[in-house]
Amino acid sequence: MPDKKELFDFMLERVKFTQRETGFAEPQAFGRWFLGMYFPNPQDVFVSDGSHDGKVDIFFTTHDGSTVTYHVLNSKYTRDYNKTAPVKFYEEITYFWRAFENKGSREGYLAQAVKAELRPHYRRLFEAYDRDAARLMFVTNCRRNDNHYQQVEGVPVELFHLDDLIQQLGQ
């Protein structure tokens, strides 16, 4: 069985392969690689990473034959092994989640944080979230920062850190 560092290096190789395959920069390729590893058949994949993306790097859907689930993914990528997740990662989770929970502030959020061409994606996502048909996901290949992780415990956002990714790769 490979050790953690070997699995991390394997992950970086897969991200570089995804980068070559898609033409995305490494950070976006990391998110796209994660989708392919974690979801058997992600659909309607739209990479939105950039300024005024509202903290979403990738929008996508999954279908189980009868239900469509909308997903958003925010990712933080590093080439440095065993680096601790930055504080900003956890701050973005809280900022992003509040836009979903506080229905009255959604239009303000869209006007301030989201460029016009992404707003229809967000509106569909807000509607799906209100129907319990959306998943908010944040992934990083950094180690969990226990000092700041506590701030987001209990927030209905799925979090994946280095150890979660290593565990998935080791299966």
Coordinates of N, CA and C in Angstrom, one line a residue:
M1 N 0.9 -1.2 0.0 CA 0.0 0.0 0.0 C 0.9 1.3 0.0
P2 N 0.7 2.2 -0.9 CA 1.5 3.4 -1.0 C 1.2 4.3 0.3
D3 N 2.2 5.0 0.7 CA 2.1 5.9 1.8 C 1.4 7.2 1.4
K4 N 1.1 8.1 2.3 CA 0.4 9.3 2.1 C 1.1 10.2 1.0
K5 N 2.4 10.3 1.1 CA 3.2 11.2 0.2 C 3.1 10.6 -1.2
E6 N 3.2 9.3 -1.3 CA 3.1 8.7 -2.6 C 1.7 8.9 -3.3
L7 N 0.7 8.8 -2.4 CA -0.7 9.1 -2.9 C -0.9 10.5 -3.3
F8 N -0.3 11.4 -2.5 CA -0.3 12.9 -2.8 C 0.3 13.1 -4.2
D9 N 1.5 12.5 -4.4 CA 2.2 12.7 -5.7 C 1.4 12.1 -6.8
F10 N 0.8 10.9 -6.6 CA -0.1 10.4 -7.6 C -1.2 11.3 -7.9
M11 N -1.8 12.0 -6.9 CA -2.9 13.0 -7.1 C -2.4 14.1 -8.0
L12 N -1.2 14.6 -7.7 CA -0.6 15.7 -8.6 C -0.4 15.2 -10.0
E13 N 0.0 14.0 -10.2 CA 0.2 13.5 -11.6 C -1.2 13.4 -12.3
R14 N -2.2 13.0 -11.6 CA -3.6 12.9 -12.2 C -4.1 14.3 -12.5
V15 N -3.8 15.3 -11.6 CA -4.2 16.7 -11.9 C -3.5 17.2 -13.1
K16 N -2.2 16.9 -13.3 CA -1.5 17.3 -14.5 C -2.0 16.7 -15.7
F17 N -2.4 15.4 -15.6 CA -3.0 14.7 -16.7 C -4.3 15.4 -17.1
T18 N -5.1 15.7 -16.1 CA -6.4 16.4 -16.4 C -6.2 17.8 -17.0
Q19 N -5.1 18.4 -16.5 CA -4.8 19.7 -17.1 C -4.5 19.6 -18.6
R20 N -3.7 18.6 -18.9 CA -3.3 18.4 -20.4 C -4.6 18.0 -21.2
E21 N -5.4 17.2 -20.6 CA -6.6 16.7 -21.2 C -7.7 17.9 -21.5
T22 N -7.8 18.8 -20.5 CA -8.8 19.8 -20.6 C -8.3 21.2 -21.0
G23 N -7.1 21.4 -20.8 CA -6.5 22.8 -21.1 C -6.7 23.7 -19.9
F24 N -7.3 23.3 -18.8 CA -7.4 24.1 -17.6 C -6.1 24.4 -16.9
A25 N -6.0 25.4 -16.2 CA -4.9 25.6 -15.3 C -4.9 24.6 -14.2
E26 N -3.8 24.4 -13.5 CA -3.8 23.3 -12.5 C -4.9 23.4 -11.4
P27 N -5.2 24.6 -10.9 CA -6.2 24.7 -9.8 C -7.6 24.3 -10.3
Q28 N -7.9 24.7 -11.6 CA -9.2 24.2 -12.1 C -9.2 22.7 -12.5
A29 N -8.0 22.3 -13.0 CA -7.9 20.9 -13.3 C -8.0 20.0 -12.0
F30 N -7.6 20.5 -10.9 CA -7.8 19.8 -9.6 C -9.2 19.6 -9.4
G31 N -10.1 20.6 -9.5 CA -11.5 20.5 -9.3 C -12.1 19.5 -10.3
R32 N -11.7 19.6 -11.5 CA -12.2 18.7 -12.5 C -11.8 17.2 -12.3
W33 N -10.6 17.1 -11.8 CA -10.1 15.7 -11.5 C -10.9 15.2 -10.3
F34 N -11.2 16.0 -9.3 CA -12.0 15.5 -8.2 C -13.3 15.0 -8.6
L35 N -14.0 15.8 -9.5 CA -15.3 15.3 -10.0 C -15.2 14.0 -10.6
G36 N -14.2 13.7 -11.5 CA -14.1 12.4 -12.1 C -13.8 11.3 -11.1
M37 N -13.1 11.6 -10.1 CA -12.8 10.6 -9.1 C -14.0 10.3 -8.2
Y38 N -14.7 11.3 -7.8 CA -15.7 11.2 -6.7 C -17.1 10.9 -7.3
F39 N -17.4 11.4 -8.5 CA -18.7 11.2 -9.1 C -18.6 10.3 -10.3
P40 N -19.4 9.2 -10.4 CA -19.3 8.3 -11.6 C -19.7 9.0 -12.9
N41 N -20.6 10.0 -12.9 CA -21.0 10.6 -14.2 C -21.5 12.0 -14.0
P42 N -20.6 12.9 -13.6 CA -21.0 14.3 -13.5 C -21.5 14.9 -14.9
Q43 N -22.5 15.7 -14.9 CA -23.0 16.2 -16.1 C -23.2 17.7 -16.0
D44 N -23.4 18.3 -17.2 CA -23.5 19.8 -17.3 C -22.4 20.5 -16.5
V45 N -21.2 20.0 -16.7 CA -20.0 20.6 -16.0 C -19.7 22.0 -16.6
F46 N -19.7 23.0 -15.7 CA -19.3 24.3 -16.1 C -18.3 24.9 -15.2
V47 N -17.1 25.1 -15.7 CA -16.0 25.7 -14.9 C -16.1 27.2 -14.9
S48 N -16.2 27.8 -13.7 CA -16.5 29.2 -13.7 C -15.4 30.0 -12.9
D49 N -14.3 29.4 -12.5 CA -13.3 30.0 -11.7 C -12.8 31.2 -12.3
G50 N -12.7 32.3 -11.5 CA -12.2 33.6 -11.9 C -12.8 34.7 -11.1
S51 N -12.5 35.9 -11.4 CA -13.0 37.0 -10.6 C -14.5 37.1 -10.7
H52 N -15.1 37.4 -9.6 CA -16.6 37.5 -9.5 C -17.3 36.2 -9.9
D53 N -16.7 35.1 -9.4 CA -17.4 33.8 -9.6 C -18.3 33.5 -8.4
G54 N -18.3 34.3 -7.4 CA -19.1 34.1 -6.2 C -18.7 32.9 -5.4
K55 N -17.4 32.5 -5.5 CA -16.8 31.4 -4.8 C -17.1 30.0 -5.3
V56 N -17.6 30.0 -6.5 CA -17.9 28.7 -7.2 C -16.9 28.5 -8.3
D57 N -16.2 27.4 -8.3 CA -15.2 27.0 -9.3 C -15.9 26.2 -10.4
I58 N -16.8 25.3 -10.0 CA -17.4 24.4 -10.9 C -18.9 24.2 -10.5
F59 N -19.8 24.3 -11.5 CA -21.2 23.9 -11.4 C -21.3 22.6 -12.1
F60 N -22.2 21.7 -11.6 CA -22.5 20.5 -12.3 C -23.7 19.8 -11.7
T61 N -24.2 18.8 -12.4 CA -25.4 18.1 -12.0 C -25.1 16.6 -12.0
T62 N -25.9 15.9 -11.2 CA -25.9 14.4 -11.2 C -27.3 14.0 -11.4
H63 N -27.5 12.8 -12.0 CA -28.9 12.3 -12.2 C -28.9 10.9 -11.7
D64 N -29.9 10.5 -11.0 CA -30.0 9.1 -10.5 C -31.2 8.4 -11.2
G65 N -31.6 8.9 -12.3 CA -32.7 8.3 -13.1 C -34.0 9.0 -12.8
S66 N -34.2 9.6 -11.7 CA -35.5 10.3 -11.4 C -35.2 11.7 -10.9
T67 N -34.1 11.9 -10.2 CA -33.8 13.2 -9.6 C -32.6 13.8 -10.1
V68 N -32.6 15.1 -10.4 CA -31.4 15.9 -10.7 C -31.0 16.6 -9.5
T69 N -29.7 16.4 -9.2 CA -29.1 17.2 -8.0 C -28.1 18.1 -8.6
Y70 N -28.2 19.4 -8.1 CA -27.3 20.4 -8.5 C -26.1 20.5 -7.5
H71 N -24.9 20.7 -8.0 CA -23.8 20.7 -7.2 C -22.9 22.0 -7.5
V72 N -22.2 22.5 -6.5 CA -21.2 23.5 -6.8 C -20.0 23.0 -6.0
L73 N -18.8 23.4 -6.6 CA -17.6 23.0 -6.0 C -16.7 24.2 -5.9
N74 N -16.1 24.4 -4.8 CA -15.0 25.4 -4.6 C -13.8 24.6 -4.2
S75 N -12.7 24.9 -4.9 CA -11.5 24.1 -4.6 C -10.3 25.0 -4.3
K76 N -9.4 24.5 -3.4 CA -8.2 25.1 -3.1 C -7.1 24.1 -3.3
Y77 N -6.1 24.4 -4.2 CA -5.1 23.5 -4.6 C -3.7 24.0 -4.3
T78 N -2.9 23.0 -3.9 CA -1.5 23.3 -3.7 C -0.6 22.1 -4.2
R79 N 0.6 22.4 -4.6 CA 1.5 21.4 -4.9 C 2.4 21.0 -3.7
D80 N 2.2 21.7 -2.6 CA 3.0 21.5 -1.4 C 2.4 20.4 -0.6
Y81 N 3.1 19.3 -0.3 CA 2.6 18.2 0.5 C 2.4 18.6 1.9
N82 N 1.3 18.2 2.5 CA 1.0 18.3 3.9 C 0.9 19.8 4.4
K83 N 0.6 20.7 3.5 CA 0.3 22.1 3.8 C -1.0 22.2 4.5
T84 N -1.1 23.0 5.5 CA -2.4 23.3 6.3 C -3.3 24.2 5.4
A85 N -4.6 23.9 5.4 CA -5.5 24.7 4.7 C -5.5 26.1 5.2
P86 N -5.5 27.1 4.3 CA -5.5 28.5 4.7 C -6.8 28.9 5.4
V87 N -6.7 29.9 6.3 CA -7.8 30.5 7.0 C -8.9 30.9 5.9
K88 N -8.5 31.5 4.8 CA -9.4 32.0 3.8 C -10.3 30.9 3.3
F89 N -9.8 29.6 3.2 CA -10.7 28.5 2.8 C -11.9 28.4 3.7
Y90 N -11.8 28.5 5.0 CA -12.9 28.4 5.9 C -13.8 29.7 5.9
E91 N -13.1 30.8 5.7 CA -13.9 32.1 5.6 C -14.8 32.0 4.4
E92 N -14.3 31.5 3.2 CA -15.1 31.4 2.0 C -16.3 30.5 2.2
I93 N -16.1 29.4 3.0 CA -17.2 28.5 3.2 C -18.4 29.2 3.9
T94 N -18.0 30.0 5.0 CA -19.0 30.7 5.7 C -19.7 31.8 4.9
Y95 N -18.9 32.5 4.2 CA -19.4 33.6 3.3 C -20.4 33.0 2.2
F96 N -20.0 31.9 1.6 CA -20.8 31.3 0.6 C -22.0 30.7 1.1
W97 N -22.0 30.0 2.2 CA -23.1 29.3 2.8 C -24.2 30.4 3.2
R98 N -23.8 31.5 3.7 CA -24.7 32.5 4.2 C -25.6 33.0 3.0
A99 N -25.0 33.1 1.8 CA -25.8 33.5 0.7 C -26.9 32.6 0.4
F100 N -26.8 31.3 0.7 CA -27.8 30.3 0.5 C -28.8 30.4 1.6
E101 N -28.4 30.5 2.8 CA -29.3 30.5 4.0 C -30.1 31.7 4.1
N102 N -29.5 32.9 3.8 CA -30.2 34.2 3.9 C -30.9 34.5 2.6
K103 N -32.1 34.1 2.4 CA -32.8 34.3 1.1 C -32.9 35.7 0.8
G104 N -33.1 36.6 1.8 CA -33.3 38.0 1.5 C -32.1 38.7 1.0
S105 N -30.9 38.1 1.2 CA -29.7 38.8 0.7 C -29.2 38.2 -0.6
R106 N -29.9 37.3 -1.1 CA -29.4 36.6 -2.3 C -29.1 37.6 -3.5
E107 N -30.1 38.4 -3.8 CA -30.0 39.3 -4.9 C -28.8 40.3 -4.7
G108 N -28.6 40.7 -3.5 CA -27.5 41.6 -3.1 C -26.2 40.8 -3.4
Y109 N -26.1 39.6 -2.9 CA -25.0 38.7 -3.1 C -24.7 38.6 -4.6
L110 N -25.7 38.3 -5.4 CA -25.5 38.2 -6.9 C -25.0 39.5 -7.5
A111 N -25.5 40.6 -7.0 CA -25.1 41.9 -7.6 C -23.7 42.3 -7.3
Q112 N -23.3 41.9 -6.0 CA -21.9 42.3 -5.6 C -20.9 41.3 -5.9
A113 N -21.2 40.0 -5.8 CA -20.1 39.0 -5.9 C -20.1 38.1 -7.2
V114 N -21.1 38.3 -8.0 CA -21.3 37.3 -9.1 C -21.4 38.1 -10.4
K115 N -20.6 37.8 -11.4 CA -20.7 38.5 -12.7 C -22.0 38.0 -13.4
A116 N -22.5 38.9 -14.3 CA -23.9 38.7 -14.8 C -24.0 37.4 -15.5
E117 N -23.0 36.9 -16.2 CA -23.2 35.6 -17.0 C -23.4 34.4 -16.1
L118 N -22.9 34.5 -14.8 CA -23.1 33.4 -13.9 C -24.4 33.4 -13.0
R119 N -25.0 34.6 -13.1 CA -26.2 34.7 -12.2 C -27.3 33.7 -12.5
P120 N -27.6 33.3 -13.8 CA -28.6 32.3 -14.0 C -28.2 31.0 -13.4
H121 N -26.9 30.6 -13.4 CA -26.5 29.4 -12.7 C -26.8 29.4 -11.2
Y122 N -26.5 30.6 -10.6 CA -26.8 30.8 -9.2 C -28.3 30.7 -8.9
R123 N -29.1 31.3 -9.7 CA -30.6 31.3 -9.5 C -31.1 29.9 -9.5
R124 N -30.6 29.1 -10.5 CA -31.1 27.7 -10.5 C -30.6 26.9 -9.3
L125 N -29.4 27.3 -8.9 CA -28.8 26.6 -7.7 C -29.6 27.0 -6.4
F126 N -29.9 28.3 -6.3 CA -30.7 28.7 -5.1 C -32.1 28.0 -5.1
E127 N -32.7 27.9 -6.2 CA -34.0 27.2 -6.3 C -33.8 25.7 -5.9
A128 N -32.8 25.1 -6.4 CA -32.5 23.7 -6.1 C -32.2 23.6 -4.6
Y129 N -31.5 24.5 -4.0 CA -31.1 24.5 -2.6 C -32.4 24.5 -1.8
D130 N -33.3 25.4 -2.1 CA -34.6 25.5 -1.4 C -35.4 24.3 -1.5
R131 N -35.2 23.4 -2.5 CA -36.0 22.2 -2.6 C -35.1 21.0 -2.1
D132 N -34.0 21.3 -1.4 CA -33.1 20.2 -0.9 C -32.6 19.4 -2.1
A133 N -32.3 20.0 -3.2 CA -31.8 19.3 -4.4 C -30.4 19.9 -4.8
A134 N -29.7 20.4 -3.8 CA -28.4 21.0 -4.1 C -27.4 20.6 -3.1
R135 N -26.1 20.4 -3.5 CA -25.0 20.1 -2.6 C -24.0 21.1 -2.8
L136 N -23.5 21.7 -1.7 CA -22.4 22.7 -1.7 C -21.2 22.0 -1.2
M137 N -20.1 22.1 -2.0 CA -18.9 21.3 -1.7 C -17.7 22.1 -1.8
F138 N -16.8 21.9 -0.8 CA -15.5 22.6 -0.8 C -14.4 21.5 -0.7
V139 N -13.4 21.5 -1.6 CA -12.4 20.5 -1.5 C -11.0 21.2 -1.6
T140 N -10.1 20.6 -0.9 CA -8.7 21.1 -0.9 C -7.8 19.9 -0.7
N141 N -6.6 20.0 -1.3 CA -5.6 19.0 -1.1 C -4.6 19.4 0.0
C142 N -5.1 20.3 0.9 CA -4.4 20.7 2.1 C -4.9 19.9 3.3
R143 N -4.1 19.9 4.3 CA -4.5 19.2 5.6 C -5.6 20.1 6.2
R144 N -6.4 19.5 7.0 CA -7.4 20.2 7.7 C -6.8 21.1 8.8
N145 N -7.2 22.3 8.8 CA -6.8 23.3 9.8 C -7.7 23.2 11.0
D146 N -7.4 22.5 12.0 CA -8.3 22.2 13.1 C -8.7 23.5 13.9
N147 N -7.8 24.5 13.9 CA -8.1 25.8 14.6 C -9.3 26.5 13.9
H148 N -9.4 26.3 12.6 CA -10.4 27.1 11.9 C -11.6 26.2 11.4
Y149 N -11.3 24.9 11.3 CA -12.4 23.9 10.9 C -13.6 24.0 11.9
Q150 N -13.3 24.3 13.2 CA -14.4 24.4 14.1 C -15.4 25.4 13.8
Q151 N -15.0 26.5 13.0 CA -15.9 27.6 12.6 C -17.0 27.1 11.6
V152 N -16.7 26.0 10.9 CA -17.6 25.5 9.9 C -18.2 24.2 10.2
E153 N -17.9 23.6 11.4 CA -18.5 22.4 11.8 C -20.0 22.6 11.9
G154 N -20.8 21.7 11.4 CA -22.3 21.9 11.4 C -22.9 22.7 10.3
V155 N -22.1 23.4 9.5 CA -22.6 24.1 8.3 C -22.8 23.1 7.3
P156 N -24.0 23.1 6.6 CA -24.3 22.1 5.6 C -23.6 22.2 4.3
V157 N -22.3 22.2 4.4 CA -21.4 22.2 3.2 C -20.5 21.0 3.4
E158 N -20.3 20.2 2.3 CA -19.5 19.0 2.3 C -18.0 19.5 2.1
L159 N -17.2 19.0 3.1 CA -15.8 19.4 3.0 C -14.9 18.2 2.8
F160 N -13.9 18.4 2.0 CA -12.9 17.3 1.7 C -11.5 17.9 1.8
H161 N -10.7 17.3 2.7 CA -9.3 17.7 2.9 C -8.4 16.7 2.4
L162 N -7.1 16.9 2.5 CA -6.1 16.0 2.1 C -6.4 14.5 2.5
D163 N -6.6 14.3 3.8 CA -6.8 13.0 4.3 C -8.0 12.3 3.7
D164 N -9.1 13.1 3.4 CA -10.3 12.5 2.7 C -9.9 12.1 1.3
L165 N -9.1 12.9 0.6 CA -8.7 12.5 -0.8 C -7.8 11.3 -0.8
I166 N -6.9 11.3 0.2 CA -5.9 10.2 0.3 C -6.7 8.9 0.6
Q167 N -7.7 9.0 1.4 CA -8.5 7.8 1.8 C -9.2 7.3 0.5
Q168 N -9.8 8.2 -0.3 CA -10.5 7.8 -1.5 C -9.5 7.2 -2.5
L169 N -8.3 7.7 -2.6 CA -7.3 7.2 -3.6 C -6.8 5.8 -3.1
G170 N -6.8 5.6 -1.8 CA -6.2 4.4 -1.3 C -7.2 3.2 -1.4
Q171 N -8.4 3.5 -1.7 CA -9.4 2.4 -1.8 C -9.3 1.6 -3.0

